């Protein structure tokens, strides 16, 4: 009889783990309740993500701040090339010619330029909200798929006299759909066809705008409206985004679309200058987000966050030669890029000053050029290097921007203070009114430099204050949720120790059991009172209903844990009585577990850690098996090869290039692996060790043609991938029969493993072949090989654990070899958990 630390005696009798028939029934019933509780708990705590990270920053009730300067522009044109990367816009093509000749001439002769830094999520709606409304999207819009406005917000268009807008049905209605002083039109959704060159969508937007100007020559009311001040014109150019998704940003179609938007910008400029002839039009060209090499966007990679910005026209400064280093004391943009990023030499703009901005800064820039109040929800800082103002006007513009942000801070502070029992103010802005008075005094004495410094510092503090109140409840919510998750883990550990180890029968005595009920009653009363007290406080503070749910769930879990006071106390006493070697062993397991968990955390950002992980596993595990297995076996070699094969993939680039040949090869490789597994199953049936590991008596197939059918489906799916790709490259629509075949193969193949034999190798092979078609159909390159390698490692791991389990059974009996084999094969599955079983969970 062997001991394994505080987990009790490791024997196979039911008595040792305290599981009689009644106890077994109680455990099953309790575990059904635990499953229900676990689902509810995770559902509730998952919702806390929205209260912590996706809480709307928008508040209402602020008055707009009217600027105290004359507007330099009567109208402003905003051109947004959806999905245009900065590098593809600025760099030359293979022949050395630049793709945007008109806008480059603007940069060199009559405007300002830079890189606009977007913040994740780099999607179309958040990008346009940042540009036009000046804040980094309402995160609660994720519940609407970034398509609708869960909370209404202010924008430059709202403040304009009239807005004319043309473009995508997913963007234009967001800003103009409910705007009475707007004229807008969008094309049907059916126009967005990813199988064609989408640059015609950009031409459609330009044609609508050109028709507007042509109609104004015959419509006097329209002509009069166009000549008013405060006019905003917005053209949304979707072509680059659609072509980037369909053909990748390195394709000739995407790169040609850059030339298209440049030509549209030139024609818009010529049309307006020829129509009005008053030099009172300002122009801004930018993009909402970029495009990754694999044709997607959404994350914070520089290819997604770096977008071009070109401004020219009325109120915009002319080009300025670069003036040395303009580092800004470690200032970083919202996408975490440093302020003083060098301009790539291939852009050919080294001699012209580059002025980078945060994407939200474009909104106050547009408002200032038109002389409008900044949107009341804006958090953008006015980029003075773009504005052609005198010193007095610059101070007034920055002060208006500062007051607008400060008003948001004051409103959030008021709302939070009115609902809090114990309110913690933002101390750096306690004397904001005195600072404002000081700024006004400095302006009156024409000390503009000092007034500018105070205004910019006050704006910086106001932005910090907004962040302070946006994250005001974070500490409380995170503490409650973390305690809840820790409580859930602890509760499950207690359940496992009570139900699957020898501890209850060893430690709990009859007299202790009598006292348990009294202790439990007191714990439940105290837990109920604590839960009620928290709910009353949250109700007084008008907290959302989910705050009550998070708190109640956490208090409930810890009440359940402390209700097991007698068992926990006995566990502690037992631990104190253990020999020193067992204490060291337990602490070692805990330390290794923490190291593995930290490894998993770091692996989210450092994928190459897995290369070392599988290289080491490919050495240690086979060596262990080679020494432990008393017969000749190929299992150690299989474990080594499979681990080393998988270690390669985390060294490969995350941006996967198209290679349909690899997909076809992967399909063939998967079939070969299945054939090898089938051959082993048929030819190793007489090996007694193999029988103990694989349970060959369970090999009766429910469906005799299962393996050939699965192999055919894998082959068919690998062939369908190049067929689908050829249609896409030829800009042809995928046939309905082709689509139905793909869906049928992917869905039907995943059902087939249900008909496999319960033998270990048969079931593993069937599952491996069953999910392969769906994975292959979704593959474009080397990731198809990854599926084969991952499947081999999973098979190797299960073979390793089954072999190890058999060896542990053998070592448990000190009898003849024949008796060992019989007992090991006939031993039932009931046994105490061992401390070493933690290894299985960690590897999984």
mmCIF file with all atom_site columns, N, CA, C and O in Angstrom, residues 48 89 92 101 175 271 275 319 325 353 407 493 595 614 664 698 813:
data_model
loop_
_atom_site.group_PDB
_atom_site.id
_atom_site.type_symbol
_atom_site.label_atom_id
_atom_site.label_alt_id
_atom_site.label_comp_id
_atom_site.label_asym_id
_atom_site.label_entity_id
_atom_site.label_seq_id
_atom_site.pdbx_PDB_ins_code
_atom_site.Cartn_x
_atom_site.Cartn_y
_atom_site.Cartn_z
_atom_site.occupancy
_atom_site.B_iso_or_equiv
_atom_site.pdbx_formal_charge
_atom_site.auth_seq_id
_atom_site.auth_comp_id
_atom_site.auth_asym_id
_atom_site.auth_atom_id
_atom_site.pdbx_PDB_model_num
ATOM 1  N N  . UNK A 1 48  ? -18.791 40.685 -16.863 1.00 0.00 ? 48  UNK A N  1
ATOM 2  C CA . UNK A 1 48  ? -18.031 41.753 -16.204 1.00 0.00 ? 48  UNK A CA 1
ATOM 3  C C  . UNK A 1 48  ? -17.045 42.414 -17.164 1.00 0.00 ? 48  UNK A C  1
ATOM 4  O O  . UNK A 1 48  ? -16.626 43.549 -16.940 1.00 0.00 ? 48  UNK A O  1
ATOM 5  N N  . UNK A 1 89  ? 0.576   53.770 -49.143 1.00 0.00 ? 89  UNK A N  1
ATOM 6  C CA . UNK A 1 89  ? 0.241   55.074 -49.696 1.00 0.00 ? 89  UNK A CA 1
ATOM 7  C C  . UNK A 1 89  ? 1.502   55.881 -50.000 1.00 0.00 ? 89  UNK A C  1
ATOM 8  O O  . UNK A 1 89  ? 1.609   56.517 -51.052 1.00 0.00 ? 89  UNK A O  1
ATOM 9  N N  . UNK A 1 92  ? 6.982   53.965 -53.000 1.00 0.00 ? 92  UNK A N  1
ATOM 10 C CA . UNK A 1 92  ? 6.884   53.840 -54.462 1.00 0.00 ? 92  UNK A CA 1
ATOM 11 C C  . UNK A 1 92  ? 6.578   52.400 -54.864 1.00 0.00 ? 92  UNK A C  1
ATOM 12 O O  . UNK A 1 92  ? 6.705   51.463 -54.068 1.00 0.00 ? 92  UNK A O  1
ATOM 13 N N  . UNK A 1 101 ? 0.504   60.506 -56.845 1.00 0.00 ? 101 UNK A N  1
ATOM 14 C CA . UNK A 1 101 ? 1.280   61.680 -57.280 1.00 0.00 ? 101 UNK A CA 1
ATOM 15 C C  . UNK A 1 101 ? 0.638   63.009 -56.897 1.00 0.00 ? 101 UNK A C  1
ATOM 16 O O  . UNK A 1 101 ? 1.342   63.952 -56.535 1.00 0.00 ? 101 UNK A O  1
ATOM 17 N N  . UNK A 1 175 ? -23.697 58.492 -39.220 1.00 0.00 ? 175 UNK A N  1
ATOM 18 C CA . UNK A 1 175 ? -23.520 59.909 -38.899 1.00 0.00 ? 175 UNK A CA 1
ATOM 19 C C  . UNK A 1 175 ? -24.619 60.798 -39.478 1.00 0.00 ? 175 UNK A C  1
ATOM 20 O O  . UNK A 1 175 ? -24.870 61.873 -38.947 1.00 0.00 ? 175 UNK A O  1
ATOM 21 N N  . UNK A 1 271 ? -12.650 70.265 -58.946 1.00 0.00 ? 271 UNK A N  1
ATOM 22 C CA . UNK A 1 271 ? -14.069 70.608 -59.056 1.00 0.00 ? 271 UNK A CA 1
ATOM 23 C C  . UNK A 1 271 ? -14.437 71.765 -58.121 1.00 0.00 ? 271 UNK A C  1
ATOM 24 O O  . UNK A 1 271 ? -15.077 72.743 -58.532 1.00 0.00 ? 271 UNK A O  1
ATOM 25 N N  . UNK A 1 275 ? -15.356 75.578 -58.940 1.00 0.00 ? 275 UNK A N  1
ATOM 26 C CA . UNK A 1 275 ? -16.753 75.955 -58.707 1.00 0.00 ? 275 UNK A CA 1
ATOM 27 C C  . UNK A 1 275 ? -16.868 77.199 -57.833 1.00 0.00 ? 275 UNK A C  1
ATOM 28 O O  . UNK A 1 275 ? -17.636 78.109 -58.131 1.00 0.00 ? 275 UNK A O  1
ATOM 29 N N  . UNK A 1 319 ? 3.989   73.490 -46.376 1.00 0.00 ? 319 UNK A N  1
ATOM 30 C CA . UNK A 1 319 ? 5.087   72.593 -45.968 1.00 0.00 ? 319 UNK A CA 1
ATOM 31 C C  . UNK A 1 319 ? 6.215   73.336 -45.265 1.00 0.00 ? 319 UNK A C  1
ATOM 32 O O  . UNK A 1 319 ? 6.498   74.502 -45.557 1.00 0.00 ? 319 UNK A O  1
ATOM 33 N N  . UNK A 1 325 ? 15.633  67.219 -34.433 1.00 0.00 ? 325 UNK A N  1
ATOM 34 C CA . UNK A 1 325 ? 14.911  66.269 -33.597 1.00 0.00 ? 325 UNK A CA 1
ATOM 35 C C  . UNK A 1 325 ? 13.753  66.968 -32.885 1.00 0.00 ? 325 UNK A C  1
ATOM 36 O O  . UNK A 1 325 ? 13.932  68.007 -32.281 1.00 0.00 ? 325 UNK A O  1
ATOM 37 N N  . UNK A 1 353 ? 8.820   68.325 -42.938 1.00 0.00 ? 353 UNK A N  1
ATOM 38 C CA . UNK A 1 353 ? 8.404   68.026 -41.567 1.00 0.00 ? 353 UNK A CA 1
ATOM 39 C C  . UNK A 1 353 ? 7.158   67.148 -41.553 1.00 0.00 ? 353 UNK A C  1
ATOM 40 O O  . UNK A 1 353 ? 6.175   67.406 -42.238 1.00 0.00 ? 353 UNK A O  1
ATOM 41 N N  . UNK A 1 407 ? -15.203 70.125 -19.649 1.00 0.00 ? 407 UNK A N  1
ATOM 42 C CA . UNK A 1 407 ? -16.642 69.998 -19.398 1.00 0.00 ? 407 UNK A CA 1
ATOM 43 C C  . UNK A 1 407 ? -17.054 68.531 -19.253 1.00 0.00 ? 407 UNK A C  1
ATOM 44 O O  . UNK A 1 407 ? -17.915 68.187 -18.434 1.00 0.00 ? 407 UNK A O  1
ATOM 45 N N  . UNK A 1 493 ? -11.533 22.344 -5.766  1.00 0.00 ? 493 UNK A N  1
ATOM 46 C CA . UNK A 1 493 ? -10.473 21.567 -5.125  1.00 0.00 ? 493 UNK A CA 1
ATOM 47 C C  . UNK A 1 493 ? -11.008 20.854 -3.883  1.00 0.00 ? 493 UNK A C  1
ATOM 48 O O  . UNK A 1 493 ? -10.734 19.664 -3.664  1.00 0.00 ? 493 UNK A O  1
ATOM 49 N N  . UNK A 1 595 ? 4.792   27.840 -12.472 1.00 0.00 ? 595 UNK A N  1
ATOM 50 C CA . UNK A 1 595 ? 5.707   28.105 -13.582 1.00 0.00 ? 595 UNK A CA 1
ATOM 51 C C  . UNK A 1 595 ? 5.015   27.812 -14.917 1.00 0.00 ? 595 UNK A C  1
ATOM 52 O O  . UNK A 1 595 ? 5.106   28.596 -15.867 1.00 0.00 ? 595 UNK A O  1
ATOM 53 N N  . UNK A 1 614 ? 8.227   22.171 -26.788 1.00 0.00 ? 614 UNK A N  1
ATOM 54 C CA . UNK A 1 614 ? 8.066   20.885 -27.466 1.00 0.00 ? 614 UNK A CA 1
ATOM 55 C C  . UNK A 1 614 ? 9.410   20.233 -27.796 1.00 0.00 ? 614 UNK A C  1
ATOM 56 O O  . UNK A 1 614 ? 9.488   19.005 -27.901 1.00 0.00 ? 614 UNK A O  1
ATOM 57 N N  . UNK A 1 664 ? -3.019  20.605 -50.183 1.00 0.00 ? 664 UNK A N  1
ATOM 58 C CA . UNK A 1 664 ? -3.215  19.294 -50.811 1.00 0.00 ? 664 UNK A CA 1
ATOM 59 C C  . UNK A 1 664 ? -2.256  18.268 -50.201 1.00 0.00 ? 664 UNK A C  1
ATOM 60 O O  . UNK A 1 664 ? -2.641  17.137 -49.890 1.00 0.00 ? 664 UNK A O  1
ATOM 61 N N  . UNK A 1 698 ? -12.439 -3.876 -27.610 1.00 0.00 ? 698 UNK A N  1
ATOM 62 C CA . UNK A 1 698 ? -13.513 -2.923 -27.924 1.00 0.00 ? 698 UNK A CA 1
ATOM 63 C C  . UNK A 1 698 ? -13.448 -2.429 -29.367 1.00 0.00 ? 698 UNK A C  1
ATOM 64 O O  . UNK A 1 698 ? -13.988 -1.384 -29.682 1.00 0.00 ? 698 UNK A O  1
ATOM 65 N N  . UNK A 1 813 ? 1.712   -4.259 -7.988  1.00 0.00 ? 813 UNK A N  1
ATOM 66 C CA . UNK A 1 813 ? 1.591   -5.636 -7.543  1.00 0.00 ? 813 UNK A CA 1
ATOM 67 C C  . UNK A 1 813 ? 2.962   -6.306 -7.527  1.00 0.00 ? 813 UNK A C  1
ATOM 68 O O  . UNK A 1 813 ? 3.689   -6.245 -8.515  1.00 0.00 ? 813 UNK A O  1
#
